[in-house]
Amino acid sequence: MTIDLVVHSAVGIGGGLYLFYSGFRELRIKRTIENIPTSKINTGAVGSNVEIKGQIDSEVQTAIQAPLSGKGCLFFSIEIQQEVRSKDNSYWKTLDQCYSHDGFYLNDGSGARALVYVRGAEIKREKSDKEFLTRSNRLDELPPSLIQALTEHRDKLKRFKWENSSWLFSNRIRFLEWCFVSGEPLYVLGSVRSGFKAEKRKKLKFKYFLSAKNKIEQDESLKDRYDENRDGNLDPEELERGAKILGYHHQTSQEKEEEKPKPAVKMIFHHTPPHPFIISNMKEGTLVKKMNWVSALKLFGGPVLALAGIYYLTLNFL
Amino acid sequence: MDMVFLGGILFVLAALVGYFFTLYNGLVALKENIKKAWANIDVILKQRYEELPKLISVCESFAKFEKGILDRLMSARENYQRAQSMGEKAVASGQISSGLQGLFALAENYPELKTNQNFMQLQERISQLEETLADRREFYNDSVNNHNIRIQQIPDVFIANFMRLQEVEMFQVSEAERQDVEIKIDLPEF
Protein backbone atom coordinates (compact mmCIF):
# COMPACT_ATOMS: atom_id res chain seq x y z
CA MET A 1 0.00 0.00 0.00
CA THR A 2 2.81 2.39 0.97
CA ILE A 3 4.81 1.77 -2.20
CA ASP A 4 1.67 2.25 -4.32
CA LEU A 5 0.99 5.55 -2.59
CA VAL A 6 4.56 6.75 -3.13
CA VAL A 7 4.40 5.82 -6.81
CA HIS A 8 1.02 7.49 -7.30
CA SER A 9 2.11 10.61 -5.46
CA ALA A 10 5.37 10.79 -7.42
CA VAL A 11 3.47 10.36 -10.71
CA GLY A 12 1.05 13.10 -9.57
CA ILE A 13 3.85 15.50 -8.67
CA GLY A 14 5.84 14.75 -11.83
CA GLY A 15 2.76 14.94 -14.05
CA GLY A 16 1.61 18.14 -12.39
CA LEU A 17 4.98 19.81 -12.91
CA TYR A 18 5.03 18.68 -16.54
CA LEU A 19 1.49 20.01 -17.11
CA PHE A 20 2.48 23.32 -15.51
CA TYR A 21 5.51 23.64 -17.83
CA SER A 22 3.48 22.49 -20.82
CA GLY A 23 0.82 25.13 -20.03
CA PHE A 24 3.41 27.88 -20.34
CA ARG A 25 4.68 26.38 -23.59
CA GLU A 26 1.11 26.37 -24.95
CA LEU A 27 0.67 29.99 -23.82
CA ARG A 28 3.90 31.04 -25.56
CA ILE A 29 2.88 29.35 -28.84
CA LYS A 30 -0.59 30.89 -28.59
CA ARG A 31 0.94 34.35 -28.27
CA THR A 32 3.27 33.65 -31.21
CA ILE A 33 0.24 32.75 -33.34
CA GLU A 34 -1.54 35.95 -32.26
CA ASN A 35 1.53 38.14 -32.83
CA ILE A 36 2.49 37.00 -36.32
CA PRO A 37 0.57 38.39 -39.30
CA THR A 38 -0.29 36.10 -42.19
CA SER A 39 2.15 36.12 -45.13
CA LYS A 40 1.31 35.58 -48.77
CA ILE A 41 3.12 32.58 -50.23
CA ASN A 42 4.17 34.42 -53.40
CA THR A 43 5.68 37.47 -51.78
CA GLY A 44 6.29 36.59 -48.12
CA ALA A 45 9.79 36.51 -46.66
CA VAL A 46 11.37 33.22 -45.63
CA GLY A 47 12.76 32.49 -42.15
CA SER A 48 11.42 31.26 -38.84
CA ASN A 49 7.85 31.79 -37.62
CA VAL A 50 6.08 32.31 -40.93
CA GLU A 51 2.30 31.98 -40.93
CA ILE A 52 0.21 31.15 -43.98
CA LYS A 53 -3.39 30.21 -44.63
CA GLY A 54 -4.45 28.36 -47.73
CA GLN A 55 -6.15 25.37 -49.21
CA ILE A 56 -4.59 21.98 -49.78
CA ASP A 57 -3.77 21.90 -53.49
CA SER A 58 -5.23 19.10 -55.54
CA GLU A 59 -3.63 20.17 -58.84
CA VAL A 60 -0.31 18.51 -58.16
CA GLN A 61 -1.33 15.58 -55.97
CA THR A 62 -3.60 12.74 -56.94
CA ALA A 63 -6.42 11.75 -54.64
CA ILE A 64 -5.91 8.66 -52.49
CA GLN A 65 -8.19 6.65 -50.24
CA ALA A 66 -7.77 6.88 -46.48
CA PRO A 67 -7.26 3.30 -45.17
CA LEU A 68 -9.80 3.29 -42.32
CA SER A 69 -12.53 5.75 -43.27
CA GLY A 70 -12.25 5.09 -47.01
CA LYS A 71 -12.50 8.86 -47.60
CA GLY A 72 -11.04 10.25 -50.82
CA CYS A 73 -8.28 12.59 -49.64
CA LEU A 74 -4.89 14.03 -50.57
CA PHE A 75 -3.00 13.26 -47.38
CA PHE A 76 -3.58 10.93 -44.43
CA SER A 77 -1.89 9.97 -41.20
CA ILE A 78 -2.04 6.74 -39.21
CA GLU A 79 -1.05 6.87 -35.56
CA ILE A 80 -0.48 3.58 -33.78
CA GLN A 81 -1.09 3.56 -30.03
CA GLN A 82 -0.76 0.87 -27.40
CA GLU A 83 -2.74 0.74 -24.17
CA VAL A 84 -0.57 0.83 -21.08
CA ARG A 85 -2.37 -0.48 -17.99
CA SER A 86 -1.51 -0.23 -14.35
CA LYS A 87 -3.60 -1.40 -11.39
CA ASP A 88 -6.00 1.55 -11.30
CA ASN A 89 -5.73 3.35 -14.58
CA SER A 90 -4.69 3.06 -18.19
CA TYR A 91 -3.55 5.37 -20.95
CA TRP A 92 -2.71 5.25 -24.66
CA LYS A 93 0.97 5.51 -25.60
CA THR A 94 1.87 6.45 -29.17
CA LEU A 95 4.17 3.88 -30.73
CA ASP A 96 4.51 5.20 -34.27
CA GLN A 97 3.00 7.50 -36.83
CA CYS A 98 3.16 7.29 -40.59
CA TYR A 99 1.93 9.60 -43.34
CA SER A 100 0.72 8.90 -46.85
CA HIS A 101 3.32 11.36 -48.24
CA ASP A 102 6.24 13.36 -46.86
CA GLY A 103 4.24 16.54 -47.31
CA PHE A 104 1.50 18.36 -49.17
CA TYR A 105 1.05 21.52 -51.21
CA LEU A 106 -0.83 24.56 -50.03
CA ASN A 107 -2.20 27.28 -52.30
CA ASP A 108 -3.35 30.66 -51.00
CA GLY A 109 -4.30 32.13 -54.39
CA SER A 110 -1.34 34.53 -54.40
CA GLY A 111 0.18 32.87 -57.47
CA ALA A 112 2.55 30.45 -55.74
CA ARG A 113 2.38 27.28 -53.69
CA ALA A 114 3.97 26.19 -50.41
CA LEU A 115 5.30 22.70 -49.81
CA VAL A 116 4.72 21.57 -46.22
CA TYR A 117 6.86 18.69 -44.92
CA VAL A 118 4.79 17.24 -42.11
CA ARG A 119 7.34 15.33 -40.01
CA GLY A 120 7.85 16.99 -36.62
CA ALA A 121 4.77 19.20 -36.93
CA GLU A 122 2.20 19.61 -34.17
CA ILE A 123 -1.08 18.76 -35.89
CA LYS A 124 -3.98 20.49 -34.23
CA ARG A 125 -7.27 18.99 -35.31
CA GLU A 126 -10.63 18.93 -33.65
CA LYS A 127 -10.56 15.13 -33.45
CA SER A 128 -9.34 12.05 -35.31
CA ASP A 129 -11.55 11.00 -38.18
CA LYS A 130 -11.61 7.28 -37.54
CA GLU A 131 -10.14 4.68 -35.23
CA PHE A 132 -9.69 0.92 -35.30
CA LEU A 133 -9.26 -1.13 -32.14
CA THR A 134 -7.65 -4.55 -31.93
CA ARG A 135 -5.32 -6.57 -29.72
CA SER A 136 -1.63 -7.23 -30.24
CA ASN A 137 -2.34 -10.97 -30.65
CA ARG A 138 -4.75 -10.31 -33.53
CA LEU A 139 -2.64 -8.08 -35.77
CA ASP A 140 -3.12 -10.45 -38.72
CA GLU A 141 -6.81 -9.59 -38.73
CA LEU A 142 -6.43 -5.93 -39.69
CA PRO A 143 -8.58 -4.51 -42.53
CA PRO A 144 -6.90 -5.08 -45.93
CA SER A 145 -6.68 -1.32 -46.69
CA LEU A 146 -4.86 -0.75 -43.38
CA ILE A 147 -2.51 -3.66 -44.08
CA GLN A 148 -1.73 -2.13 -47.48
CA ALA A 149 -1.01 1.31 -45.97
CA LEU A 150 1.18 -0.14 -43.22
CA THR A 151 3.06 -2.31 -45.72
CA GLU A 152 3.79 0.73 -47.90
CA HIS A 153 5.23 2.65 -44.95
CA ARG A 154 6.76 -0.26 -43.05
CA ASP A 155 10.27 1.25 -43.19
CA LYS A 156 9.04 4.30 -41.26
CA LEU A 157 7.57 2.26 -38.41
CA LYS A 158 10.36 2.00 -35.86
CA ARG A 159 8.66 1.03 -32.58
CA PHE A 160 5.58 -0.83 -33.75
CA LYS A 161 6.27 -4.58 -33.99
CA TRP A 162 3.92 -5.94 -36.60
CA GLU A 163 3.72 -9.50 -35.37
CA ASN A 164 1.23 -11.24 -33.16
CA SER A 165 2.11 -11.44 -29.49
CA SER A 166 0.95 -14.32 -27.31
CA TRP A 167 -2.58 -14.14 -25.96
CA LEU A 168 -1.28 -14.02 -22.39
CA PHE A 169 0.76 -10.80 -22.85
CA SER A 170 -1.46 -9.10 -25.37
CA ASN A 171 -2.37 -5.38 -25.17
CA ARG A 172 -5.01 -3.31 -26.83
CA ILE A 173 -3.75 -1.55 -29.97
CA ARG A 174 -5.45 1.47 -31.50
CA PHE A 175 -5.02 2.86 -35.04
CA LEU A 176 -6.06 6.50 -35.38
CA GLU A 177 -6.58 8.06 -38.78
CA TRP A 178 -6.97 11.64 -39.89
CA CYS A 179 -6.83 13.03 -43.39
CA PHE A 180 -6.83 16.27 -45.36
CA VAL A 181 -9.29 16.36 -48.23
CA SER A 182 -8.86 18.35 -51.44
CA GLY A 183 -9.43 22.06 -50.96
CA GLU A 184 -9.52 21.83 -47.15
CA PRO A 185 -8.49 25.17 -45.60
CA LEU A 186 -5.39 24.86 -43.44
CA TYR A 187 -3.36 27.04 -41.13
CA VAL A 188 0.43 26.59 -41.03
CA LEU A 189 3.00 28.27 -38.79
CA GLY A 190 6.65 27.27 -39.02
CA SER A 191 10.11 27.79 -40.42
CA VAL A 192 10.40 28.35 -44.14
CA ARG A 193 13.16 28.01 -46.64
CA SER A 194 12.96 29.33 -50.16
CA GLY A 195 11.37 27.19 -52.87
CA PHE A 196 12.01 27.29 -56.58
CA LYS A 197 11.95 30.50 -58.55
CA ALA A 198 8.83 31.67 -60.34
CA GLU A 199 8.26 30.62 -63.91
CA LYS A 200 9.87 32.96 -66.39
CA ARG A 201 7.98 34.86 -69.05
CA LYS A 202 7.46 32.60 -72.04
CA LYS A 203 8.93 33.43 -75.44
CA LEU A 204 6.68 34.35 -78.33
CA LYS A 205 5.95 31.31 -80.49
CA PHE A 206 6.46 31.78 -84.23
CA LYS A 207 2.95 30.62 -85.17
CA TYR A 208 1.39 33.39 -83.06
CA PHE A 209 3.79 35.95 -84.53
CA LEU A 210 2.90 34.84 -88.05
CA SER A 211 -0.85 34.85 -87.52
CA ALA A 212 -0.64 38.31 -85.91
CA LYS A 213 1.41 39.59 -88.84
CA ASN A 214 -1.19 38.29 -91.33
CA LYS A 215 -3.98 39.81 -89.29
CA ILE A 216 -2.36 43.26 -89.25
CA GLU A 217 -1.70 43.10 -92.99
CA GLN A 218 -5.35 42.37 -93.67
CA ASP A 219 -6.88 44.81 -91.19
CA GLU A 220 -6.71 48.55 -92.02
CA SER A 221 -7.48 49.66 -88.45
CA LEU A 222 -4.64 47.51 -87.10
CA LYS A 223 -2.30 48.88 -89.76
CA ASP A 224 -3.20 52.35 -88.61
CA ARG A 225 -2.73 51.43 -84.93
CA TYR A 226 0.83 50.19 -85.43
CA ASP A 227 1.87 52.97 -87.83
CA GLU A 228 4.18 54.66 -85.34
CA ASN A 229 5.46 57.54 -87.46
CA ARG A 230 1.95 58.30 -88.74
CA ASP A 231 3.12 58.50 -92.39
CA GLY A 232 0.16 56.41 -93.58
CA ASN A 233 2.44 53.55 -94.51
CA LEU A 234 3.23 50.48 -92.32
CA ASP A 235 7.03 49.91 -92.55
CA PRO A 236 8.40 46.33 -92.15
CA GLU A 237 9.88 47.30 -88.73
CA GLU A 238 6.54 48.71 -87.59
CA LEU A 239 4.78 45.57 -88.83
CA GLU A 240 7.21 43.35 -86.93
CA ARG A 241 6.81 45.27 -83.69
CA GLY A 242 3.03 45.27 -84.05
CA ALA A 243 3.02 41.53 -84.76
CA LYS A 244 5.10 40.94 -81.63
CA ILE A 245 2.66 42.87 -79.41
CA LEU A 246 -0.46 41.35 -80.93
CA GLY A 247 1.06 37.84 -81.18
CA TYR A 248 2.14 37.85 -77.53
CA HIS A 249 -1.30 39.02 -76.49
CA HIS A 250 -2.95 36.19 -78.47
CA GLN A 251 -0.48 33.62 -77.18
CA THR A 252 -0.99 34.45 -73.50
CA SER A 253 -4.77 34.57 -73.77
CA GLN A 254 -4.81 31.29 -75.74
CA GLU A 255 -2.52 29.54 -73.25
CA LYS A 256 -4.59 30.77 -70.34
CA GLU A 257 -7.62 29.12 -71.90
CA GLU A 258 -5.84 25.89 -72.81
CA GLU A 259 -3.90 25.18 -69.65
CA LYS A 260 -4.00 26.59 -66.20
CA PRO A 261 -0.37 27.37 -65.38
CA LYS A 262 0.72 25.66 -62.19
CA PRO A 263 2.00 28.11 -59.61
CA ALA A 264 5.63 27.77 -58.55
CA VAL A 265 6.69 26.49 -55.14
CA LYS A 266 7.96 29.55 -53.29
CA MET A 267 8.01 28.33 -49.68
CA ILE A 268 9.06 25.06 -48.10
CA PHE A 269 7.92 24.48 -44.53
CA HIS A 270 9.95 22.09 -42.41
CA HIS A 271 10.55 21.26 -38.76
CA THR A 272 13.34 23.38 -37.25
CA PRO A 273 13.60 23.02 -33.48
CA PRO A 274 13.16 25.01 -31.27
CA HIS A 275 10.77 27.02 -33.45
CA PRO A 276 7.10 25.99 -33.35
CA PHE A 277 5.69 24.08 -36.32
CA ILE A 278 1.91 23.92 -36.31
CA ILE A 279 -0.55 22.62 -38.88
CA SER A 280 -4.24 23.00 -38.18
CA ASN A 281 -7.51 22.66 -40.01
CA MET A 282 -9.14 25.04 -37.54
CA LYS A 283 -9.52 28.74 -38.17
CA GLU A 284 -6.87 30.89 -36.49
CA GLY A 285 -9.42 32.35 -34.04
CA THR A 286 -10.75 28.91 -33.06
CA LEU A 287 -7.22 27.57 -32.67
CA VAL A 288 -6.23 30.47 -30.39
CA LYS A 289 -9.39 30.02 -28.29
CA LYS A 290 -8.73 26.30 -27.93
CA MET A 291 -5.10 26.92 -26.96
CA ASN A 292 -6.27 29.49 -24.43
CA TRP A 293 -8.43 26.87 -22.72
CA VAL A 294 -5.79 24.17 -22.90
CA SER A 295 -3.08 26.44 -21.44
CA ALA A 296 -5.40 27.64 -18.65
CA LEU A 297 -6.37 24.05 -17.78
CA LYS A 298 -2.75 22.94 -17.69
CA LEU A 299 -1.61 25.97 -15.70
CA PHE A 300 -4.29 25.41 -13.03
CA GLY A 301 -4.62 21.63 -13.27
CA GLY A 302 -0.87 20.98 -13.10
CA PRO A 303 -0.33 22.64 -9.70
CA VAL A 304 -3.52 21.06 -8.30
CA LEU A 305 -2.29 17.61 -9.32
CA ALA A 306 1.20 18.22 -7.95
CA LEU A 307 -0.18 19.63 -4.67
CA ALA A 308 -2.47 16.63 -4.30
CA GLY A 309 0.59 14.41 -4.69
CA ILE A 310 2.45 16.39 -2.04
CA TYR A 311 -0.62 16.27 0.25
CA TYR A 312 -0.85 12.46 0.08
CA LEU A 313 2.86 12.08 0.68
CA THR A 314 2.89 14.39 3.69
CA LEU A 315 -0.31 12.86 5.08
CA ASN A 316 1.26 9.41 5.22
CA PHE A 317 4.88 10.14 5.98
CA LEU A 318 4.99 13.25 8.14
CA MET B 1 -0.48 20.56 5.39
CA ASP B 2 2.30 23.12 5.73
CA MET B 3 4.11 21.49 2.81
CA VAL B 4 1.01 21.79 0.61
CA PHE B 5 0.60 25.42 1.58
CA LEU B 6 4.28 26.10 0.84
CA GLY B 7 3.98 24.21 -2.43
CA GLY B 8 0.90 26.29 -3.31
CA ILE B 9 2.76 29.52 -2.65
CA LEU B 10 5.70 28.30 -4.74
CA PHE B 11 3.37 27.47 -7.63
CA VAL B 12 1.70 30.88 -7.44
CA LEU B 13 5.12 32.57 -7.44
CA ALA B 14 6.33 30.39 -10.31
CA ALA B 15 3.12 31.16 -12.24
CA LEU B 16 3.56 34.90 -11.72
CA VAL B 17 7.22 34.83 -12.73
CA GLY B 18 6.45 32.57 -15.70
CA TYR B 19 3.60 34.82 -16.82
CA PHE B 20 5.82 37.91 -16.52
CA PHE B 21 8.47 36.22 -18.68
CA THR B 22 5.86 35.15 -21.24
CA LEU B 23 4.50 38.69 -21.55
CA TYR B 24 7.98 40.26 -21.57
CA ASN B 25 9.31 37.86 -24.21
CA GLY B 26 6.13 38.29 -26.25
CA LEU B 27 6.62 42.06 -26.33
CA VAL B 28 10.31 41.67 -27.25
CA ALA B 29 9.24 39.34 -30.09
CA LEU B 30 6.69 41.92 -31.30
CA LYS B 31 9.31 44.67 -31.30
CA GLU B 32 11.78 42.49 -33.19
CA ASN B 33 9.07 41.37 -35.64
CA ILE B 34 8.66 44.98 -36.71
CA LYS B 35 12.41 45.31 -37.31
CA LYS B 36 12.40 42.07 -39.29
CA ALA B 37 9.38 43.14 -41.33
CA TRP B 38 11.10 46.44 -42.15
CA ALA B 39 14.35 44.65 -43.07
CA ASN B 40 12.33 42.48 -45.48
CA ILE B 41 10.94 45.63 -47.10
CA ASP B 42 14.39 47.20 -47.26
CA VAL B 43 15.71 44.20 -49.23
CA ILE B 44 13.05 44.77 -51.90
CA LEU B 45 13.65 48.54 -51.94
CA LYS B 46 17.36 47.89 -52.50
CA GLN B 47 16.62 45.45 -55.34
CA ARG B 48 14.33 47.97 -57.00
CA TYR B 49 16.93 50.71 -56.50
CA GLU B 50 19.47 48.57 -58.35
CA GLU B 51 17.11 47.91 -61.28
CA LEU B 52 16.34 51.60 -61.88
CA PRO B 53 19.55 52.63 -63.73
CA LYS B 54 19.05 49.74 -66.19
CA LEU B 55 15.47 50.83 -66.85
CA ILE B 56 16.45 54.48 -67.26
CA SER B 57 19.27 53.60 -69.65
CA VAL B 58 16.91 51.51 -71.82
CA CYS B 59 14.43 54.41 -71.95
CA GLU B 60 17.17 56.93 -72.67
CA SER B 61 18.25 54.92 -75.70
CA PHE B 62 14.93 55.96 -77.26
CA ALA B 63 15.63 59.52 -78.36
CA LYS B 64 11.95 60.45 -78.41
CA PHE B 65 11.30 59.43 -74.80
CA GLU B 66 10.26 62.24 -72.48
CA LYS B 67 13.25 63.20 -70.35
CA GLY B 68 11.26 64.87 -67.55
CA ILE B 69 9.96 61.62 -66.12
CA LEU B 70 13.41 60.02 -66.21
CA ASP B 71 14.90 63.01 -64.36
CA ARG B 72 12.18 62.74 -61.71
CA LEU B 73 12.94 59.04 -61.30
CA MET B 74 16.69 59.70 -61.02
CA SER B 75 16.13 62.37 -58.40
CA ALA B 76 13.81 60.02 -56.43
CA ARG B 77 16.54 57.37 -56.61
CA GLU B 78 19.10 59.86 -55.26
CA ASN B 79 16.70 60.75 -52.44
CA TYR B 80 16.47 57.06 -51.55
CA GLN B 81 20.28 56.79 -51.59
CA ARG B 82 20.55 59.70 -49.16
CA ALA B 83 17.74 58.47 -46.89
CA GLN B 84 18.90 57.16 -43.52
CA SER B 85 15.81 56.69 -41.36
CA MET B 86 12.84 54.43 -41.97
CA GLY B 87 10.58 57.44 -42.60
CA GLU B 88 12.92 59.03 -45.15
CA LYS B 89 13.25 55.73 -46.98
CA ALA B 90 9.47 55.35 -47.03
CA VAL B 91 9.02 58.81 -48.57
CA ALA B 92 11.73 58.21 -51.20
CA SER B 93 10.21 54.80 -51.95
CA GLY B 94 6.85 56.48 -52.59
CA GLN B 95 8.48 58.90 -55.02
CA ILE B 96 10.11 56.03 -56.90
CA SER B 97 6.83 54.08 -57.07
CA SER B 98 5.02 57.14 -58.39
CA GLY B 99 7.79 57.78 -60.94
CA LEU B 100 7.65 54.18 -62.13
CA GLN B 101 3.86 54.30 -62.51
CA GLY B 102 4.29 57.37 -64.69
CA LEU B 103 7.06 55.80 -66.74
CA PHE B 104 5.19 52.58 -67.47
CA ALA B 105 2.02 54.47 -68.35
CA LEU B 106 3.99 56.73 -70.69
CA ALA B 107 5.71 53.72 -72.30
CA GLU B 108 2.29 52.69 -73.68
CA ASN B 109 2.75 55.57 -76.10
CA TYR B 110 5.99 54.11 -77.49
CA PRO B 111 5.32 50.78 -79.22
CA GLU B 112 9.00 50.57 -80.13
CA LEU B 113 9.97 50.73 -76.48
CA LYS B 114 7.17 48.40 -75.40
CA THR B 115 8.43 45.60 -77.62
CA ASN B 116 12.04 46.03 -76.57
CA GLN B 117 13.07 42.76 -74.91
CA ASN B 118 15.16 44.48 -72.21
CA PHE B 119 12.36 46.90 -71.38
CA MET B 120 9.83 44.06 -71.20
CA GLN B 121 12.03 42.07 -68.83
CA LEU B 122 12.75 45.08 -66.62
CA GLN B 123 9.09 46.04 -66.55
CA GLU B 124 8.14 42.54 -65.44
CA ARG B 125 10.89 42.40 -62.83
CA ILE B 126 9.99 45.82 -61.40
CA SER B 127 6.28 44.97 -61.40
CA GLN B 128 7.06 41.83 -59.40
CA LEU B 129 9.14 43.87 -56.96
CA GLU B 130 6.34 46.42 -56.62
CA GLU B 131 3.83 43.66 -55.90
CA THR B 132 6.15 42.11 -53.30
CA LEU B 133 6.69 45.54 -51.79
CA ALA B 134 2.95 46.14 -51.46
CA ASP B 135 2.45 42.78 -49.72
CA ARG B 136 5.38 43.28 -47.39
CA ARG B 137 4.17 46.76 -46.53
CA GLU B 138 0.84 45.22 -45.57
CA PHE B 139 2.69 42.64 -43.46
CA TYR B 140 4.77 45.38 -41.81
CA ASN B 141 1.65 47.37 -40.99
CA ASP B 142 0.01 44.26 -39.49
CA SER B 143 3.09 43.74 -37.30
CA VAL B 144 2.99 47.39 -36.22
CA ASN B 145 -0.73 47.14 -35.52
CA ASN B 146 -0.24 44.02 -33.35
CA HIS B 147 2.53 45.79 -31.45
CA ASN B 148 0.54 49.00 -30.94
CA ILE B 149 -2.54 47.12 -29.71
CA ARG B 150 -0.57 44.85 -27.37
CA ILE B 151 1.33 47.66 -25.63
CA GLN B 152 -1.98 49.32 -24.73
CA GLN B 153 -3.79 46.21 -23.50
CA ILE B 154 -3.94 45.04 -19.89
CA PRO B 155 -1.78 43.34 -18.58
CA ASP B 156 0.83 43.97 -21.32
CA VAL B 157 0.60 47.74 -20.78
CA PHE B 158 2.36 47.48 -17.38
CA ILE B 159 5.30 45.60 -18.83
CA ALA B 160 5.33 47.78 -21.96
CA ASN B 161 5.62 50.86 -19.73
CA PHE B 162 8.39 49.16 -17.78
CA MET B 163 10.16 48.43 -21.12
CA ARG B 164 9.38 51.99 -22.29
CA LEU B 165 7.83 50.72 -25.50
CA GLN B 166 6.15 53.32 -27.66
CA GLU B 167 3.73 53.26 -30.55
CA VAL B 168 5.33 52.71 -33.94
CA GLU B 169 4.18 54.51 -37.07
CA MET B 170 2.75 52.57 -39.97
CA PHE B 171 4.26 52.60 -43.45
CA GLN B 172 1.68 54.71 -45.25
CA VAL B 173 1.27 55.35 -48.94
CA SER B 174 2.94 58.67 -49.77
CA GLU B 175 1.10 61.63 -51.24
CA ALA B 176 3.06 61.19 -54.50
CA GLU B 177 1.84 57.60 -54.86
CA ARG B 178 -1.76 58.56 -54.18
CA GLN B 179 -1.86 61.12 -56.97
CA ASP B 180 -3.06 60.03 -60.38
CA VAL B 181 -0.42 59.87 -63.04
CA GLU B 182 -0.88 62.58 -65.64
CA ILE B 183 0.31 61.60 -69.07
CA LYS B 184 -0.42 63.01 -72.45
CA ILE B 185 -0.86 60.21 -74.95
CA ASP B 186 -1.49 60.77 -78.63
CA LEU B 187 -3.42 57.64 -79.45
CA PRO B 188 -4.39 57.10 -83.06
CA GLU B 189 -8.13 57.30 -83.58
CA PHE B 190 -9.96 54.10 -84.51
Coordinates of N, CA, C and O in Angstrom, one line a residue, chain A residues 3-20 86 88-89 91 301-310 312-313:
Chain A
I3 N 4.1 1.6 -1.0 CA 4.8 1.8 -2.2 C 3.9 2.3 -3.3 O 4.2 3.2 -4.0
D4 N 2.7 1.8 -3.4 CA 1.7 2.2 -4.3 C 1.4 3.7 -4.1 O 1.4 4.5 -5.1
L5 N 1.3 4.1 -2.9 CA 1.0 5.5 -2.6 C 2.1 6.4 -3.0 O 1.9 7.5 -3.6
V6 N 3.4 6.0 -2.7 CA 4.6 6.8 -3.1 C 4.6 6.9 -4.6 O 4.8 8.0 -5.2
V7 N 4.4 5.8 -5.3 CA 4.4 5.8 -6.8 C 3.3 6.8 -7.4 O 3.6 7.6 -8.2
H8 N 2.1 6.6 -6.8 CA 1.0 7.5 -7.3 C 1.3 9.0 -7.0 O 1.1 9.8 -7.9
S9 N 1.8 9.2 -5.8 CA 2.1 10.6 -5.5 C 3.2 11.2 -6.3 O 3.1 12.3 -6.8
A10 N 4.3 10.3 -6.6 CA 5.4 10.8 -7.4 C 4.9 11.1 -8.8 O 5.3 12.1 -9.4
V11 N 4.0 10.2 -9.4 CA 3.5 10.4 -10.7 C 2.7 11.7 -10.7 O 2.8 12.5 -11.7
G12 N 1.9 11.9 -9.7 CA 1.0 13.1 -9.6 C 1.9 14.3 -9.6 O 1.6 15.3 -10.3
I13 N 3.0 14.3 -8.8 CA 3.8 15.5 -8.7 C 4.6 15.7 -10.0 O 4.6 16.8 -10.5
G14 N 5.1 14.6 -10.5 CA 5.8 14.8 -11.8 C 4.9 15.2 -12.9 O 5.2 16.1 -13.7
G15 N 3.7 14.6 -13.0 CA 2.8 14.9 -14.1 C 2.3 16.4 -13.9 O 2.2 17.1 -14.9
G16 N 2.1 16.8 -12.7 CA 1.6 18.1 -12.4 C 2.6 19.2 -12.8 O 2.3 20.2 -13.5
L17 N 3.9 18.9 -12.5 CA 5.0 19.8 -12.9 C 5.1 19.9 -14.4 O 5.3 21.0 -15.0
Y18 N 5.0 18.7 -15.1 CA 5.0 18.7 -16.5 C 3.9 19.5 -17.1 O 4.1 20.3 -18.1
L19 N 2.7 19.3 -16.6 CA 1.5 20.0 -17.1 C 1.7 21.5 -16.9 O 1.4 22.3 -17.8
F20 N 2.2 21.9 -15.8 CA 2.5 23.3 -15.5 C 3.4 23.9 -16.6 O 3.2 25.0 -17.1
S86 N -2.0 0.0 -15.7 CA -1.5 -0.2 -14.4 C -2.7 -0.7 -13.5 O -3.8 -0.9 -14.1
D88 N -4.8 0.7 -11.4 CA -6.0 1.5 -11.3 C -6.4 2.3 -12.6 O -7.5 2.7 -12.8
N89 N -5.4 2.6 -13.4 CA -5.7 3.3 -14.6 C -5.0 2.8 -15.8 O -4.2 2.0 -15.7
Y91 N -3.7 4.3 -20.0 CA -3.6 5.4 -20.9 C -3.0 4.8 -22.3 O -2.5 3.7 -22.3
G301 N -4.5 23.1 -13.6 CA -4.6 21.6 -13.3 C -3.3 21.0 -12.8 O -3.3 20.2 -11.9
G302 N -2.2 21.5 -13.4 CA -0.9 21.0 -13.1 C -0.6 21.2 -11.6 O -0.3 20.2 -10.9
P303 N -0.6 22.4 -11.1 CA -0.3 22.6 -9.7 C -1.3 21.9 -8.8 O -0.8 21.3 -7.8
V304 N -2.6 21.8 -9.2 CA -3.5 21.1 -8.3 C -3.1 19.6 -8.2 O -3.1 19.0 -7.1
L305 N -2.7 19.0 -9.3 CA -2.3 17.6 -9.3 C -1.0 17.4 -8.5 O -0.9 16.5 -7.7
A306 N -0.1 18.3 -8.7 CA 1.2 18.2 -7.9 C 1.0 18.4 -6.4 O 1.5 17.7 -5.6
L307 N 0.1 19.4 -6.1 CA -0.2 19.6 -4.7 C -0.9 18.5 -4.0 O -0.7 18.1 -2.9
A308 N -1.8 17.8 -4.8 CA -2.5 16.6 -4.3 C -1.5 15.5 -4.0 O -1.6 14.8 -3.0
G309 N -0.5 15.4 -4.9 CA 0.6 14.4 -4.7 C 1.4 14.7 -3.4 O 1.6 13.8 -2.6
I310 N 1.7 16.0 -3.2 CA 2.4 16.4 -2.0 C 1.6 16.1 -0.8 O 2.1 15.6 0.2
Y312 N -0.8 13.9 -0.3 CA -0.9 12.5 0.1 C 0.5 12.0 0.7 O 0.5 11.2 1.6
L313 N 1.6 12.5 0.1 CA 2.9 12.1 0.7 C 3.0 12.5 2.1 O 3.4 11.8 3.0

